[in-house]
GROMACS .gro file of C-alpha atoms in nm:
model
  262
    1UNK     CA    1  -2.930   0.548  -1.312
    2UNK     CA    2  -2.775   0.417  -0.991
    3UNK     CA    3  -2.564   0.669  -0.805
    4UNK     CA    4  -2.309   0.405  -0.700
    5UNK     CA    5  -2.153   0.071  -0.777
    6UNK     CA    6  -2.067  -0.182  -0.506
    7UNK     CA    7  -1.737  -0.365  -0.523
    8UNK     CA    8  -1.568  -0.631  -0.311
    9UNK     CA    9  -1.193  -0.600  -0.280
   10UNK     CA   10  -0.912  -0.706  -0.046
   11UNK     CA   11  -0.561  -0.612   0.055
   12UNK     CA   12  -0.295  -0.816   0.231
   13UNK     CA   13  -0.158  -0.645   0.541
   14UNK     CA   14   0.198  -0.710   0.647
   15UNK     CA   15   0.122  -0.543   0.979
   16UNK     CA   16  -0.179  -0.762   1.058
   17UNK     CA   17  -0.048  -1.069   0.875
   18UNK     CA   18  -0.384  -1.130   0.712
   19UNK     CA   19  -0.587  -1.048   0.407
   20UNK     CA   20  -0.832  -0.768   0.487
   21UNK     CA   21  -1.159  -0.777   0.292
   22UNK     CA   22  -1.305  -0.446   0.176
   23UNK     CA   23  -1.654  -0.337   0.070
   24UNK     CA   24  -1.631  -0.035  -0.159
   25UNK     CA   25  -1.912   0.196  -0.271
   26UNK     CA   26  -1.806   0.405  -0.570
   27UNK     CA   27  -1.996   0.706  -0.711
   28UNK     CA   28  -2.083   0.636  -1.073
   29UNK     CA   29  -2.070   0.999  -1.182
   30UNK     CA   30  -1.818   1.253  -1.061
   31UNK     CA   31  -1.609   1.515  -1.236
   32UNK     CA   32  -1.372   1.577  -0.948
   33UNK     CA   33  -1.151   1.390  -0.710
   34UNK     CA   34  -1.329   1.209  -0.430
   35UNK     CA   35  -1.325   1.249  -0.056
   36UNK     CA   36  -1.280   0.928   0.143
   37UNK     CA   37  -1.496   0.765   0.409
   38UNK     CA   38  -1.341   0.469   0.593
   39UNK     CA   39  -1.574   0.258   0.806
   40UNK     CA   40  -1.478  -0.013   1.055
   41UNK     CA   41  -1.683  -0.335   1.056
   42UNK     CA   42  -1.745  -0.308   0.683
   43UNK     CA   43  -1.887  -0.661   0.683
   44UNK     CA   44  -2.202  -0.502   0.828
   45UNK     CA   45  -2.272  -0.280   0.525
   46UNK     CA   46  -2.570  -0.493   0.409
   47UNK     CA   47  -2.734  -0.483   0.754
   48UNK     CA   48  -2.672  -0.107   0.772
   49UNK     CA   49  -2.823  -0.053   0.423
   50UNK     CA   50  -2.507   0.144   0.365
   51UNK     CA   51  -2.531   0.165  -0.013
   52UNK     CA   52  -2.887   0.302   0.007
   53UNK     CA   53  -2.776   0.573   0.251
   54UNK     CA   54  -2.477   0.667   0.038
   55UNK     CA   55  -2.687   0.680  -0.279
   56UNK     CA   56  -2.948   0.902  -0.114
   57UNK     CA   57  -2.672   1.135  -0.001
   58UNK     CA   58  -2.511   1.152  -0.344
   59UNK     CA   59  -2.844   1.247  -0.502
   60UNK     CA   60  -2.816   1.576  -0.313
   61UNK     CA   61  -2.642   1.832  -0.536
   62UNK     CA   62  -2.491   1.988  -0.224
   63UNK     CA   63  -2.298   1.669  -0.142
   64UNK     CA   64  -1.920   1.648  -0.169
   65UNK     CA   65  -1.863   1.326  -0.372
   66UNK     CA   66  -1.697   1.055  -0.167
   67UNK     CA   67  -1.569   0.699  -0.188
   68UNK     CA   68  -1.692   0.469   0.091
   69UNK     CA   69  -1.467   0.185   0.207
   70UNK     CA   70  -1.582  -0.069   0.464
   71UNK     CA   71  -1.297  -0.253   0.635
   72UNK     CA   72  -1.394  -0.605   0.739
   73UNK     CA   73  -1.281  -0.738   1.075
   74UNK     CA   74  -1.210  -1.103   1.156
   75UNK     CA   75  -1.190  -1.315   1.471
   76UNK     CA   76  -0.919  -1.081   1.609
   77UNK     CA   77  -1.151  -0.777   1.613
   78UNK     CA   78  -1.123  -0.747   1.991
   79UNK     CA   79  -0.742  -0.724   1.951
   80UNK     CA   80  -0.722  -0.498   1.643
   81UNK     CA   81  -0.978  -0.243   1.762
   82UNK     CA   82  -0.916  -0.033   2.071
   83UNK     CA   83  -0.662   0.231   2.167
   84UNK     CA   84  -0.315   0.200   2.016
   85UNK     CA   85  -0.135   0.347   2.316
   86UNK     CA   86  -0.275   0.106   2.572
   87UNK     CA   87  -0.464  -0.224   2.590
   88UNK     CA   88  -0.757  -0.251   2.826
   89UNK     CA   89  -0.760  -0.431   3.163
   90UNK     CA   90  -0.825  -0.766   2.993
   91UNK     CA   91  -0.539  -0.706   2.749
   92UNK     CA   92  -0.780  -0.646   2.462
   93UNK     CA   93  -0.665  -0.412   2.189
   94UNK     CA   94  -0.306  -0.538   2.177
   95UNK     CA   95  -0.301  -0.510   1.797
   96UNK     CA   96  -0.463  -0.164   1.778
   97UNK     CA   97  -0.125  -0.007   1.705
   98UNK     CA   98  -0.070  -0.247   1.416
   99UNK     CA   99  -0.421  -0.177   1.289
  100UNK     CA  100  -0.342   0.196   1.291
  101UNK     CA  101  -0.028   0.134   1.087
  102UNK     CA  102  -0.231  -0.077   0.843
  103UNK     CA  103  -0.476   0.210   0.792
  104UNK     CA  104  -0.210   0.479   0.747
  105UNK     CA  105   0.068   0.296   0.565
  106UNK     CA  106  -0.110   0.025   0.366
  107UNK     CA  107  -0.480   0.091   0.314
  108UNK     CA  108  -0.478   0.464   0.235
  109UNK     CA  109  -0.184   0.439  -0.011
  110UNK     CA  110  -0.357   0.143  -0.180
  111UNK     CA  111  -0.684   0.334  -0.218
  112UNK     CA  112  -0.503   0.643  -0.346
  113UNK     CA  113  -0.339   0.427  -0.613
  114UNK     CA  114  -0.671   0.269  -0.715
  115UNK     CA  115  -0.906   0.567  -0.707
  116UNK     CA  116  -0.900   0.943  -0.784
  117UNK     CA  117  -0.889   1.057  -0.423
  118UNK     CA  118  -0.819   1.393  -0.272
  119UNK     CA  119  -0.516   1.363  -0.048
  120UNK     CA  120  -0.554   1.642   0.204
  121UNK     CA  121  -0.667   1.549   0.558
  122UNK     CA  122  -0.981   1.762   0.517
  123UNK     CA  123  -1.104   1.511   0.260
  124UNK     CA  124  -1.081   1.205   0.487
  125UNK     CA  125  -1.340   1.081   0.737
  126UNK     CA  126  -1.332   0.771   0.959
  127UNK     CA  127  -1.634   0.610   1.126
  128UNK     CA  128  -1.712   0.306   1.336
  129UNK     CA  129  -1.960   0.133   1.563
  130UNK     CA  130  -1.911   0.026   1.925
  131UNK     CA  131  -1.548  -0.088   1.962
  132UNK     CA  132  -1.497   0.009   1.598
  133UNK     CA  133  -1.609   0.359   1.692
  134UNK     CA  134  -1.347   0.375   1.967
  135UNK     CA  135  -1.088   0.259   1.713
  136UNK     CA  136  -1.188   0.525   1.460
  137UNK     CA  137  -1.177   0.799   1.722
  138UNK     CA  138  -0.837   0.688   1.851
  139UNK     CA  139  -0.687   0.687   1.502
  140UNK     CA  140  -0.828   1.026   1.405
  141UNK     CA  141  -0.740   1.189   1.738
  142UNK     CA  142  -0.376   1.080   1.713
  143UNK     CA  143  -0.340   1.140   1.338
  144UNK     CA  144  -0.491   1.478   1.256
  145UNK     CA  145  -0.239   1.494   0.971
  146UNK     CA  146  -0.434   1.215   0.800
  147UNK     CA  147  -0.801   1.276   0.892
  148UNK     CA  148  -1.030   1.569   0.969
  149UNK     CA  149  -1.357   1.410   1.084
  150UNK     CA  150  -1.470   1.108   1.282
  151UNK     CA  151  -1.810   0.947   1.340
  152UNK     CA  152  -1.857   0.741   1.656
  153UNK     CA  153  -2.174   0.530   1.673
  154UNK     CA  154  -2.241   0.387   2.022
  155UNK     CA  155  -1.870   0.407   2.092
  156UNK     CA  156  -1.711   0.167   2.342
  157UNK     CA  157  -1.585   0.469   2.533
  158UNK     CA  158  -1.597   0.274   2.861
  159UNK     CA  159  -1.265   0.109   2.754
  160UNK     CA  160  -1.080   0.098   3.084
  161UNK     CA  161  -0.741   0.019   3.226
  162UNK     CA  162  -0.869  -0.159   3.537
  163UNK     CA  163  -1.184  -0.307   3.685
  164UNK     CA  164  -1.100  -0.327   4.055
  165UNK     CA  165  -1.094   0.018   4.209
  166UNK     CA  166  -1.220   0.173   3.883
  167UNK     CA  167  -1.305   0.544   3.867
  168UNK     CA  168  -1.435   0.742   3.570
  169UNK     CA  169  -1.168   1.007   3.606
  170UNK     CA  170  -0.863   0.785   3.618
  171UNK     CA  171  -0.945   0.466   3.430
  172UNK     CA  172  -1.134   0.543   3.105
  173UNK     CA  173  -0.850   0.516   2.855
  174UNK     CA  174  -0.971   0.735   2.569
  175UNK     CA  175  -1.075   1.014   2.806
  176UNK     CA  176  -0.725   1.010   2.957
  177UNK     CA  177  -0.563   1.015   2.613
  178UNK     CA  178  -0.764   1.319   2.510
  179UNK     CA  179  -0.689   1.491   2.841
  180UNK     CA  180  -0.316   1.432   2.790
  181UNK     CA  181  -0.321   1.533   2.423
  182UNK     CA  182  -0.299   1.864   2.246
  183UNK     CA  183  -0.561   2.062   2.056
  184UNK     CA  184  -0.537   1.994   1.681
  185UNK     CA  185  -0.698   2.257   1.463
  186UNK     CA  186  -0.951   2.138   1.210
  187UNK     CA  187  -1.073   1.818   1.374
  188UNK     CA  188  -1.451   1.760   1.387
  189UNK     CA  189  -1.630   1.496   1.593
  190UNK     CA  190  -1.976   1.337   1.554
  191UNK     CA  191  -2.119   1.109   1.823
  192UNK     CA  192  -2.432   0.894   1.831
  193UNK     CA  193  -2.581   0.715   2.129
  194UNK     CA  194  -2.913   0.539   2.179
  195UNK     CA  195  -3.118   0.564   2.496
  196UNK     CA  196  -3.142   0.183   2.495
  197UNK     CA  197  -2.777   0.121   2.405
  198UNK     CA  198  -2.748  -0.062   2.739
  199UNK     CA  199  -2.900  -0.069   3.086
  200UNK     CA  200  -2.590  -0.017   3.303
  201UNK     CA  201  -2.570   0.301   3.512
  202UNK     CA  202  -2.259   0.262   3.725
  203UNK     CA  203  -2.289   0.600   3.899
  204UNK     CA  204  -2.666   0.573   3.950
  205UNK     CA  205  -2.736   0.915   3.801
  206UNK     CA  206  -3.028   0.794   3.591
  207UNK     CA  207  -2.827   0.811   3.265
  208UNK     CA  208  -2.692   0.494   3.104
  209UNK     CA  209  -2.316   0.460   3.085
  210UNK     CA  210  -2.307   0.472   2.703
  211UNK     CA  211  -2.449   0.825   2.708
  212UNK     CA  212  -2.247   0.936   3.010
  213UNK     CA  213  -1.921   0.815   2.854
  214UNK     CA  214  -2.002   0.993   2.528
  215UNK     CA  215  -2.099   1.323   2.689
  216UNK     CA  216  -1.794   1.308   2.917
  217UNK     CA  217  -1.562   1.260   2.619
  218UNK     CA  218  -1.722   1.559   2.452
  219UNK     CA  219  -1.656   1.761   2.768
  220UNK     CA  220  -1.289   1.661   2.747
  221UNK     CA  221  -1.281   1.784   2.386
  222UNK     CA  222  -1.447   2.111   2.481
  223UNK     CA  223  -1.188   2.164   2.755
  224UNK     CA  224  -0.919   2.118   2.489
  225UNK     CA  225  -1.068   2.408   2.292
  226UNK     CA  226  -1.315   2.239   2.057
  227UNK     CA  227  -1.649   2.417   2.036
  228UNK     CA  228  -1.984   2.256   2.097
  229UNK     CA  229  -2.198   2.240   1.779
  230UNK     CA  230  -1.920   2.386   1.565
  231UNK     CA  231  -1.659   2.114   1.627
  232UNK     CA  232  -1.859   1.845   1.810
  233UNK     CA  233  -2.205   1.713   1.731
  234UNK     CA  234  -2.413   1.476   1.944
  235UNK     CA  235  -2.703   1.278   1.799
  236UNK     CA  236  -2.913   1.088   2.053
  237UNK     CA  237  -3.157   0.827   1.924
  238UNK     CA  238  -3.460   0.786   2.150
  239UNK     CA  239  -3.517   0.414   2.188
  240UNK     CA  240  -3.200   0.349   1.989
  241UNK     CA  241  -3.024   0.022   2.060
  242UNK     CA  242  -2.673  -0.118   2.027
  243UNK     CA  243  -2.725  -0.271   1.684
  244UNK     CA  244  -2.701  -0.219   1.309
  245UNK     CA  245  -3.069  -0.129   1.283
  246UNK     CA  246  -3.022   0.184   1.497
  247UNK     CA  247  -2.687   0.273   1.339
  248UNK     CA  248  -2.829   0.231   0.989
  249UNK     CA  249  -3.114   0.471   1.073
  250UNK     CA  250  -2.861   0.724   1.206
  251UNK     CA  251  -2.627   0.689   0.910
  252UNK     CA  252  -2.798   0.950   0.682
  253UNK     CA  253  -2.767   1.207   0.961
  254UNK     CA  254  -2.396   1.136   0.992
  255UNK     CA  255  -2.334   1.141   0.615
  256UNK     CA  256  -2.506   1.477   0.586
  257UNK     CA  257  -2.287   1.615   0.867
  258UNK     CA  258  -1.973   1.474   0.706
  259UNK     CA  259  -2.025   1.547   0.337
  260UNK     CA  260  -2.283   1.820   0.281
  261UNK     CA  261  -2.125   2.136   0.142
  262UNK     CA  262  -2.133   2.411   0.400
   0.00000   0.00000   0.00000
């Protein structure tokens, strides 16, 4: 018997002024309320082999049962994803605040009405890829009352406030937001990066920027009081690239981290 059923759904967002398509993976057998996994770029579920990964995870008797919801983007992805507090130097991410409100005030209440979901923050996880990973991190970081865990695959953590005169310390937006924020008890962070995510190495230290930006963000979290290994986890994929093939291969590792009973 299949562990899950796959369903297409949609919800109209007043904040985004569009219909948002959803891909939903539902456990077929569960005797308890479900945890929730939200995933940006849900249109990529087939390429990620997402249902296969979820089914394999649910076959493990030590798994906390969870509902998986992929949120589809549209042509305004570059505007809706990003950091809600600040657009980047090209004015990308101007609708990230509206996207956050859609998640918190429209999508989660809709899902709670439709499915038997646990409602405590500890039962909610958000994940995303590239710019969608930055978006997921930004939402979880600023709304610890709604989420407990985040998964960032090849996160666009380079997101910057200027290009001319750029410095790592002053211009990476999400690093600054974490530095200016407060420690929130209970948050857990999972990061993936591939050694072939890109070729750029702006500081010529022999480490590509995608890995540097990820490790630097983890350092900011550790300085806030989060503990390496206990609160933050880094998964580096040797030869991993910036694509759904690499992220799909890493997905079972993330799901185990997020939903295996401790």
